[in-house]
XYZ file of C-alpha atoms in Angstrom:
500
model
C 14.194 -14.238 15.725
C 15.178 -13.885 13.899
C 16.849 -16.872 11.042
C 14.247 -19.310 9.469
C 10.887 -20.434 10.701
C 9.655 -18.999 13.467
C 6.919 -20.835 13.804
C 9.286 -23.632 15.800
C 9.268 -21.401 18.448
C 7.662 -22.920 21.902
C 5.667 -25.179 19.460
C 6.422 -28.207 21.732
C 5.265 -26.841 25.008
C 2.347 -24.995 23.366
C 0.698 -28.450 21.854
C 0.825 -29.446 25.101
C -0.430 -26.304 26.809
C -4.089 -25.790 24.519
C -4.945 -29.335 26.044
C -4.954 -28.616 29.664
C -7.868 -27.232 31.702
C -8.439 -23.030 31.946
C -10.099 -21.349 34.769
C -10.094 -17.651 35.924
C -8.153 -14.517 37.512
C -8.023 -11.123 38.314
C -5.715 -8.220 36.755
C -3.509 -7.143 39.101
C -1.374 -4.530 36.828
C 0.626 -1.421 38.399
C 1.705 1.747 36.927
C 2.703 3.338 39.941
C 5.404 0.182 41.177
C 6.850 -0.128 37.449
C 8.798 2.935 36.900
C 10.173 2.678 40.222
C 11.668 -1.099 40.341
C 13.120 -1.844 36.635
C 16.403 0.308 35.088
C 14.401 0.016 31.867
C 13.278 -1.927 29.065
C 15.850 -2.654 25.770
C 15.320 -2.907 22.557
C 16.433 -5.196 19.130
C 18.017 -2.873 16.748
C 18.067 -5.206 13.351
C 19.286 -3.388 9.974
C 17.610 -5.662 7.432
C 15.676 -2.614 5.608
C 16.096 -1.217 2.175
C 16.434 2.031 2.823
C 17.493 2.332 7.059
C 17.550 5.283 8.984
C 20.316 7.315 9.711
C 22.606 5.118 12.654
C 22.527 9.026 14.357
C 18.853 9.353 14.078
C 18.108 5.682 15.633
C 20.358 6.680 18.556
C 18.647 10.054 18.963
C 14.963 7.978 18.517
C 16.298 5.367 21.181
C 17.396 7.901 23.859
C 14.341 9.827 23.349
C 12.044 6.732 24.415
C 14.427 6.392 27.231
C 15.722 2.870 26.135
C 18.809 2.204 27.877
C 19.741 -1.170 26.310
C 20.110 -2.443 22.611
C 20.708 -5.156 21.372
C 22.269 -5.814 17.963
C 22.716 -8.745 15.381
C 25.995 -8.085 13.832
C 29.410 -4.916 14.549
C 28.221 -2.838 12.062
C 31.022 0.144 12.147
C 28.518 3.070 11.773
C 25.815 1.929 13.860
C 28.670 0.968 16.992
C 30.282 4.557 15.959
C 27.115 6.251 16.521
C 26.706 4.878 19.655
C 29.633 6.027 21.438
C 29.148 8.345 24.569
C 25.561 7.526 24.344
C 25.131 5.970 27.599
C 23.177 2.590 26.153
C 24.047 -0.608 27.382
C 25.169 -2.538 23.689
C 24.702 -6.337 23.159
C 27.159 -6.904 20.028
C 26.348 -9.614 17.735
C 28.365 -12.310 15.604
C 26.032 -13.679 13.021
C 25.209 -17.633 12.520
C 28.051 -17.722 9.206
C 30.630 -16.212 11.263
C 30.844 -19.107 13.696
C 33.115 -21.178 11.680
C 36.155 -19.255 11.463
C 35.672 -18.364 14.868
C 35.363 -21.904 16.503
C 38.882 -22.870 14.269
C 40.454 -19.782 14.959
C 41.735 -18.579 18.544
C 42.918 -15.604 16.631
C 40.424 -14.988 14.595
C 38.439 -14.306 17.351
C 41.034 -12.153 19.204
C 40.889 -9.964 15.744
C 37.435 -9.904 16.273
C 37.056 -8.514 19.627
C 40.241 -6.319 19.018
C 38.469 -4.658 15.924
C 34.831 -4.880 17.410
C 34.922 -4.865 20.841
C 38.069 -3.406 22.374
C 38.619 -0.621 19.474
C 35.301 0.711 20.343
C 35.145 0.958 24.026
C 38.607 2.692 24.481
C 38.397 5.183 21.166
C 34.833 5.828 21.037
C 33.230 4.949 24.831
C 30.525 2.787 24.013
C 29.046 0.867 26.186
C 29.544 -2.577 25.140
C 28.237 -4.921 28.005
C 27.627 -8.534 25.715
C 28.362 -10.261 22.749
C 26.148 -12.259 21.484
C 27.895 -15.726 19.775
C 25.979 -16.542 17.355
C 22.158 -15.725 16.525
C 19.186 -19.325 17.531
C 22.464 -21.045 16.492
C 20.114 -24.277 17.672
C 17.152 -23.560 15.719
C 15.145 -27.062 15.159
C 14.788 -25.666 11.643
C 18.870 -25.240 11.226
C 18.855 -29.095 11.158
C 22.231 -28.792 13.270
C 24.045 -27.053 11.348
C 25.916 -24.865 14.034
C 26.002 -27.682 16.540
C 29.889 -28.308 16.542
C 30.802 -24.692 16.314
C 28.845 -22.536 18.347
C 30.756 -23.319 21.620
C 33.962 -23.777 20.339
C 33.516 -20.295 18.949
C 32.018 -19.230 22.199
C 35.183 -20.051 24.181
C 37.558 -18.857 21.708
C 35.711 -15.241 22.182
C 35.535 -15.753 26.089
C 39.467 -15.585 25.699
C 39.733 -12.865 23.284
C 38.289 -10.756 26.154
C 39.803 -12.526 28.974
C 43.017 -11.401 26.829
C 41.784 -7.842 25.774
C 41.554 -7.785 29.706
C 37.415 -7.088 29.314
C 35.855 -10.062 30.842
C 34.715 -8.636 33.629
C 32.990 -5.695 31.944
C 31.663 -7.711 28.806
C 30.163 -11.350 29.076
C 29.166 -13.468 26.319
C 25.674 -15.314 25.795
C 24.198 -17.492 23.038
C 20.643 -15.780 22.267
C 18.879 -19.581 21.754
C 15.265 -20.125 20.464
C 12.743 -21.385 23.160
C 12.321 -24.263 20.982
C 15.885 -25.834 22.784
C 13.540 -26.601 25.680
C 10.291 -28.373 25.926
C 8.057 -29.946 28.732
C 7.379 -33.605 29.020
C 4.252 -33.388 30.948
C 2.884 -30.119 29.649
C 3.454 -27.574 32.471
C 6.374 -25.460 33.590
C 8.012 -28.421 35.621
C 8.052 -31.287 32.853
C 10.901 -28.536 31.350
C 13.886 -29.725 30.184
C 16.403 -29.434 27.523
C 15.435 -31.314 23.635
C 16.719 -35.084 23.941
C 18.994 -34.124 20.506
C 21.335 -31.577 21.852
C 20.903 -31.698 25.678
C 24.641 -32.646 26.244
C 25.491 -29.442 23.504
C 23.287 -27.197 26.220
C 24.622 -28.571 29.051
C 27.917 -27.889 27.896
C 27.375 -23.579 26.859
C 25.029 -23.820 30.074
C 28.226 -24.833 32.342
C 30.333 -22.485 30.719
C 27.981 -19.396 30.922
C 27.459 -20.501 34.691
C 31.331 -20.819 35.034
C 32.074 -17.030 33.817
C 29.296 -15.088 35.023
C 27.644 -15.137 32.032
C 23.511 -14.999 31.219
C 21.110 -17.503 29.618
C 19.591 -15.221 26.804
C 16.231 -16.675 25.179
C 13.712 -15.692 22.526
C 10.273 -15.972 23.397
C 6.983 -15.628 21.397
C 3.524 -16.310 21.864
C 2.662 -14.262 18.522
C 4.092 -17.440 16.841
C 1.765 -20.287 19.178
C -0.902 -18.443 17.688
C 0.470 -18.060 13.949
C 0.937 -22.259 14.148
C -2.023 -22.913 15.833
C -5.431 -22.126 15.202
C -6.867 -24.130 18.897
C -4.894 -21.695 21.035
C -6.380 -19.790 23.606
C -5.881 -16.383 21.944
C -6.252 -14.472 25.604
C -3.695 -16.779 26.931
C -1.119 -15.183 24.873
C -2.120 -11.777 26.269
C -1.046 -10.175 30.153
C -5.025 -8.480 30.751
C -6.289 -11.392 33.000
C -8.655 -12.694 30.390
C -7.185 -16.544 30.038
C -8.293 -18.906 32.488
C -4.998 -19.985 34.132
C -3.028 -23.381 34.526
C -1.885 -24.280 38.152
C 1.123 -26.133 38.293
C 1.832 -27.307 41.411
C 2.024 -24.403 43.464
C 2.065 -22.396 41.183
C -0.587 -20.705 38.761
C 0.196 -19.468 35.058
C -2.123 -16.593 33.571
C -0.004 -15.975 30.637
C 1.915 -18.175 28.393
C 5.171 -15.784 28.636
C 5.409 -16.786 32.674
C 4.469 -20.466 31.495
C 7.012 -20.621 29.373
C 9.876 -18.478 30.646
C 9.686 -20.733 34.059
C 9.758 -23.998 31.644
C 13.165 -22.730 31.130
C 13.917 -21.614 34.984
C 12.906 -25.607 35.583
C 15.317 -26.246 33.062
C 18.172 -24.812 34.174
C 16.957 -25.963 37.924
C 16.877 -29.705 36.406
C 20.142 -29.491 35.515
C 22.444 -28.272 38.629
C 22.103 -24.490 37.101
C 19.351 -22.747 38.747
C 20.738 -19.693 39.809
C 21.637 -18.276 36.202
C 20.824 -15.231 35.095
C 18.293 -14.891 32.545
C 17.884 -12.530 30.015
C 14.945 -12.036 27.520
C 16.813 -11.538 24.089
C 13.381 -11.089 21.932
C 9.911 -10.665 22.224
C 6.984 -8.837 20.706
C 4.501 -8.632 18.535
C 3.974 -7.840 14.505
C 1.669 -5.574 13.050
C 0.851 -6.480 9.842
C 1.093 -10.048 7.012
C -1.041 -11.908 8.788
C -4.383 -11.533 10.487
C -3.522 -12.083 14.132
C -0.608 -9.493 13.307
C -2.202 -6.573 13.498
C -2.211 -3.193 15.860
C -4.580 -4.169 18.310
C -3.249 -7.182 19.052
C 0.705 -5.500 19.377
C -0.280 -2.545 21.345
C -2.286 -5.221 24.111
C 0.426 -7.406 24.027
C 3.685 -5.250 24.710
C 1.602 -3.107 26.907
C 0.904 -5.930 28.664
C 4.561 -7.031 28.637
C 5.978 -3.726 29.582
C 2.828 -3.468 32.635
C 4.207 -6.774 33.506
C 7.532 -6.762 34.321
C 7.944 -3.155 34.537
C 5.858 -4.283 38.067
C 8.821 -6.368 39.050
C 7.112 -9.382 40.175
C 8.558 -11.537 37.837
C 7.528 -14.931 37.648
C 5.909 -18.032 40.143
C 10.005 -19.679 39.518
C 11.901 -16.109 39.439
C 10.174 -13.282 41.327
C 12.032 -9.867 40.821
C 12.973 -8.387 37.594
C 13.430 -9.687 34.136
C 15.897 -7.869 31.769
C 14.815 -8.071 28.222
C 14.763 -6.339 24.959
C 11.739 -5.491 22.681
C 11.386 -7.033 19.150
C 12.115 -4.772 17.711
C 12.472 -1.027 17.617
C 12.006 -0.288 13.819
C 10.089 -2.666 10.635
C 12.541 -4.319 8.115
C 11.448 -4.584 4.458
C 14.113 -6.407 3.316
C 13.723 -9.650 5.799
C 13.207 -12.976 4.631
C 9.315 -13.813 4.719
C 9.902 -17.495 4.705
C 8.988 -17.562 7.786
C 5.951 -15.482 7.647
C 4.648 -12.171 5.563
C 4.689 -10.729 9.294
C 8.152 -10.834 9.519
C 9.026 -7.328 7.832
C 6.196 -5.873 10.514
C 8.095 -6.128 14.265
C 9.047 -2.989 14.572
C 7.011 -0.610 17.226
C 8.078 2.105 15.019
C 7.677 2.125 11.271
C 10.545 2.379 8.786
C 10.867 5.608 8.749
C 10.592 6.353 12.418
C 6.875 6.864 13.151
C 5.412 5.238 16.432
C 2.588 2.682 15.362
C 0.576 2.887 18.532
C 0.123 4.049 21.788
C 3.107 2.408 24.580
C 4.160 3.283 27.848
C 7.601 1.875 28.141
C 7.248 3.924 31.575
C 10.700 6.052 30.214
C 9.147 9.300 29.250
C 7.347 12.323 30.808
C 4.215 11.711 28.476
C 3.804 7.922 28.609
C 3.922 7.146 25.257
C 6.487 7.095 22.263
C 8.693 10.154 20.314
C 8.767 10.155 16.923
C 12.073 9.842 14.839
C 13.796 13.417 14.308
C 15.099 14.792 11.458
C 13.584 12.195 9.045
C 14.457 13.222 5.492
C 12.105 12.037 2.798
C 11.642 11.874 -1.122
C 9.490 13.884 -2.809
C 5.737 13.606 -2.472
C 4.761 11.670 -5.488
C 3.445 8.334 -5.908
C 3.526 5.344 -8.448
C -0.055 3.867 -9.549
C -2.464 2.215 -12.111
C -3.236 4.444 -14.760
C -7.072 5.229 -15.017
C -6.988 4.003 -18.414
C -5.399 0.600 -17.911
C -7.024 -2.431 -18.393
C -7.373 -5.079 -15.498
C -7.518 -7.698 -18.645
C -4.494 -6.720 -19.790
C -1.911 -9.748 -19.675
C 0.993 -7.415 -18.418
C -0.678 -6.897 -14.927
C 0.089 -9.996 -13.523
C 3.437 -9.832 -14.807
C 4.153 -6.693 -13.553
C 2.428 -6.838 -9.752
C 4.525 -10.418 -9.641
C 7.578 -8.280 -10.378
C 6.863 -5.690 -8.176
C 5.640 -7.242 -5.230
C 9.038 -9.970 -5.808
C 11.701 -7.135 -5.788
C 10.146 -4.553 -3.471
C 7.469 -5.380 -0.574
C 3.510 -6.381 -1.048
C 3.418 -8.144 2.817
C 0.803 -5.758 3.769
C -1.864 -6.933 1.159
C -3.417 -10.183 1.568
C -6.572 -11.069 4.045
C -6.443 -9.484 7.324
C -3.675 -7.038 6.913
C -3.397 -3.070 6.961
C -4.420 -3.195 3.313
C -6.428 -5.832 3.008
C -9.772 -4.406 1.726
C -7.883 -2.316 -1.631
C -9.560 -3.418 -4.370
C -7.855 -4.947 -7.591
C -6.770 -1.256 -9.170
C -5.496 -0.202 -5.687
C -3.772 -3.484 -5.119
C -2.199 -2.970 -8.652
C -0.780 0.465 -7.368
C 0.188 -0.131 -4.138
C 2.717 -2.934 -6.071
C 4.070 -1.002 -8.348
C 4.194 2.182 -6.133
C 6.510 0.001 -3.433
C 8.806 -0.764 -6.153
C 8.938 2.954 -7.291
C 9.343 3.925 -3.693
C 12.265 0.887 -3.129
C 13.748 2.024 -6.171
C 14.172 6.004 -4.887
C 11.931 7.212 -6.873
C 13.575 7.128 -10.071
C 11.168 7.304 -13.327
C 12.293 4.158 -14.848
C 11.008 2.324 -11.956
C 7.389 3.521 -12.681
C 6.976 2.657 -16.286
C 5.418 -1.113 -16.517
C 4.310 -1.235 -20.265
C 0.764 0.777 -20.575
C 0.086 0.046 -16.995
C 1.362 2.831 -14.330
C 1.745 6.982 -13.971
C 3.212 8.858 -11.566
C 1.014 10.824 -9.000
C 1.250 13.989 -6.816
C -2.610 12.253 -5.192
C -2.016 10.703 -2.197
C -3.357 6.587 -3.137
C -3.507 5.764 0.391
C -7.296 4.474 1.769
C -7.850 4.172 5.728
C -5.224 1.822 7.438
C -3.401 1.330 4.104
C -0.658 3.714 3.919
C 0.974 4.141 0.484
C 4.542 4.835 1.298
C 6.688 7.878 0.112
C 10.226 6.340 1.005
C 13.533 8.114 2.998
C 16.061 9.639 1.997
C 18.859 6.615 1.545
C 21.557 6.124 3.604
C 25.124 5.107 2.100
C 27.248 4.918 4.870
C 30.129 6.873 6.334
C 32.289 4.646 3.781
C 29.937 5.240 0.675
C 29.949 9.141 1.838
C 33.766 9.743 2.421
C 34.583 7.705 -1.272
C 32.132 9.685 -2.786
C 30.230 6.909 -4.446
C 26.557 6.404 -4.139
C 25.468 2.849 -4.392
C 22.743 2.510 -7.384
C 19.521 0.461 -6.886
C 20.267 -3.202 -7.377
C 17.183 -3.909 -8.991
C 18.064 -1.552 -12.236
C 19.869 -4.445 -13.658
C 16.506 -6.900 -13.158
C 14.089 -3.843 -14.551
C 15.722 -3.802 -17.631
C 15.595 -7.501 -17.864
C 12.076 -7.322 -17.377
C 11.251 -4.797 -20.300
C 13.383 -6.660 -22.551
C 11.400 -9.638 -21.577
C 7.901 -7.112 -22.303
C 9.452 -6.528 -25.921
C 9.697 -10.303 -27.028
């Protein structure tokens, strides 16, 4: 999900959903039938953090959990590179600004797939088995901004590969927000594509049918909830608690299976009923918000995984569904227009450690391995000096600073660290932009306000963060130039500013 607003996402079929009558069922999950009838479960690899972990060590922390797909949002050199002779199944992506020069360009896309694509399966062996044109490119939000480009660009990269002679091994798909569909009548069957870009759909939807290519969509029920205060919180669960919706024949005790067969009647609508699906996103945060919280996550993709690791499918497409968790690891450095849950995806933290108990049904033990090999800073924190002053008129200043330049999304009501009280709050700001900043001792000195600390700040479920080691890149690393902290430039600004 990634882009703007995700709160667009299904809202359309949910409004009509919370209206409709609820009655009961029974759980009818399987561990025994879901390790045996799905290859496995994939995962969104996104690169949006501060400091991210070694491209290596995310490979190593992937085949450990036994994920055998991935699924990534730009060609990034080093993380492709790291994934050669790795056995995982890649979806490449070409972000949202790329689409341009692509759609103009036959040979701009041929460069692309010869540098991105083609380079890396015959040098390196990785397993590249999609690209992905283009990221929600028809986002409600976008205002249509990527309307007239997405499948121009999507046919000039169709015959890049058809040239590259790799069209039969790699297939392209548009990853689209649910919000391109919507019901007219409230259940599964009303589905059809949104009146303003139906003949757009229609036309990616023939083509994708035309080369054996799959329908990828994003769904989340997180969001219904986020938007909506009225819905039926069990309903966005898989545990049997919702009271279900029949439609027609058949009955709907989740909203995933409501909505994922909105789309099925979709495509079925339309002539195109037989296309593959694939899931491109879906999860659940853990913290920024109070529905986004650890509880919630582990139920839900538990749930998920229980779900179609059973390989029932849904009432419109029994069987298997492919699709890729969202995400693997958090992202501090995401936009939180959307949301302050939006840095909080991941099912492992930043740095690697598993949030919660999850059976992906890949591993001996049933639940998930740690990152390897994690390197971190030294133990030592940033915080409010004991003898600092709450009245003092440089707090505000300085916690507004902070929190802008590094990340404060788990404070607030209902998150991880929720219950700190004003000094705590104080320190957990400053400390994340000491942390983002590696540590350095300029980035701890707002005027008479904060020390550094060898005491561990962190209180119950808030953790006080010592950060990673950063990583520069095989570039940065064979130039021999370390990139400095960006925010350097705007700390010295700021104490200039303390001075006047």
């Amino acid at each position: 999900m990634m882009g703007m607003m995700r709160m667009m996402r299904v809202a359309c079929l949910v409004t009509m959903i919370v209206v409709l009558m609820w009655s009961s069922r029974t759980n009818t999950n399987s561990r025994l039938r879901m390790v045996r009838m799905v290859s496995g479960i994939g995962a969104n690899w996104g690169t949006q953090a501060s400091h991210p972990l070694p491209p290596d060590t995310v490979v190593r922390l992937l085949k450990d959990n036994g994920f055998q797909r991935v699924k990534l949002f730009d060609a990034d050199y080093d993380t492709l590179n790291s994934l050669a002779k790795s056995g995982i199944e890649v979806m490449v992506g070409i972000p949202n600004d790329m689409l341009t020069s692509l759609a103009t360009s036959v040979k701009a896309a041929e460069k692309w797939v010869s540098k991105n694509v083609s380079a890396h399966i015959s040098s390196n062996n990785v397993k590249i088995r999609y690209v992905a044109v283009g990221n929600e490119p028809f986002l409600a939000t976008y205002n249509g901004s990527f309307l007239r480009t997405t499948f121009p660009a999507l046919q000039n990269v169709q015959s890049a590969l058809i040239k590259a002679g790799l069209s039969n091994q790699v297939k392209v798909t548009v990853p689209q927000n649910a919000d391109v569909y919507a019901s007219s009548n409230g259940f599964p069957s009303g589905g059809d594509f949104r009146t303003d870009i139906h003949d757009y759909m229609i036309q990616i939807v023939k083509f994708l049918s035309d080369n054996g290519c799959p329908f990828t969509v994003n769904i989340y029920p997180f969001i219904s909830l986020y938007i909506d205060s009225n819905f039926p919180v069990d309903y966005a669960f898989f545990d049997g608690n919702a009271s279900p919706i029949t439609d027609g024949s058949a009955t709907y005790y989740n909203m995933f299976d409501a909505n994922y067969d909105t789309l099925v009647w979709t495509l079925q609508k339309n002539g195109f009923g037989n296309l593959p699906i694939i899931v491109g996103e879906i999860g659940w945060p853990t913290d920024g918000d109070r529905n986004a919280n650890l509880v919630y996550a582990q139920r839900f993709n538990q749930g998920f995984m229980s779900h179609i690791l059973g390989g029932r499918g849904t009432p419109m497409r029994p069987g298997p569904i492919d699709a890729y968790l969202f995400s693997l690891i958090d992202e501090d450095a995401k936009s939180i227009d959307p949301g302050n849950f939006e840095r909080h995806w991941g099912i492992f933290t930043f740095d690697g450690l598993a949030k919660y108990q999850l059976n992906l049904g890949s591993t001996n033990s049933g639940a998930l391995v740690p990152a390897k090999g994690v390197r971190y800073l030294e133990r030592k924190w940033c915080v409010m000096k004991p003898s600092a002053s709450l009245d003092d008129p440089q707090v505000a200043l300085s916690v507004s600073y902070a929190c802008g330049l590094a990340d404060c999304t788990s404070l607030g009501y209902g998150t991880s660290c929720g219950n700190l009280d004003d000094r705590a709050n104080i320190s957990y700001a400053v400390n994340s932009y000491y942390q983002r900043n590696n540590q350095l001792d300029e980035a701890c000195k707002f005027p008479n306000l904060s020390m550094i600390t060898k005491t561990n700040p962190s209180v119950g479920s808030c953790r006080f963060e010592i950060m990673i080691e950063p990583y520069y890149g095989a570039a940065e690393r064979r130039s021999g130039h370390l990139q400095k902290p960006l925010s350097l430039v705007a700390l010295f600004v700021f104490f200039m500013l303390t001075l006047v």
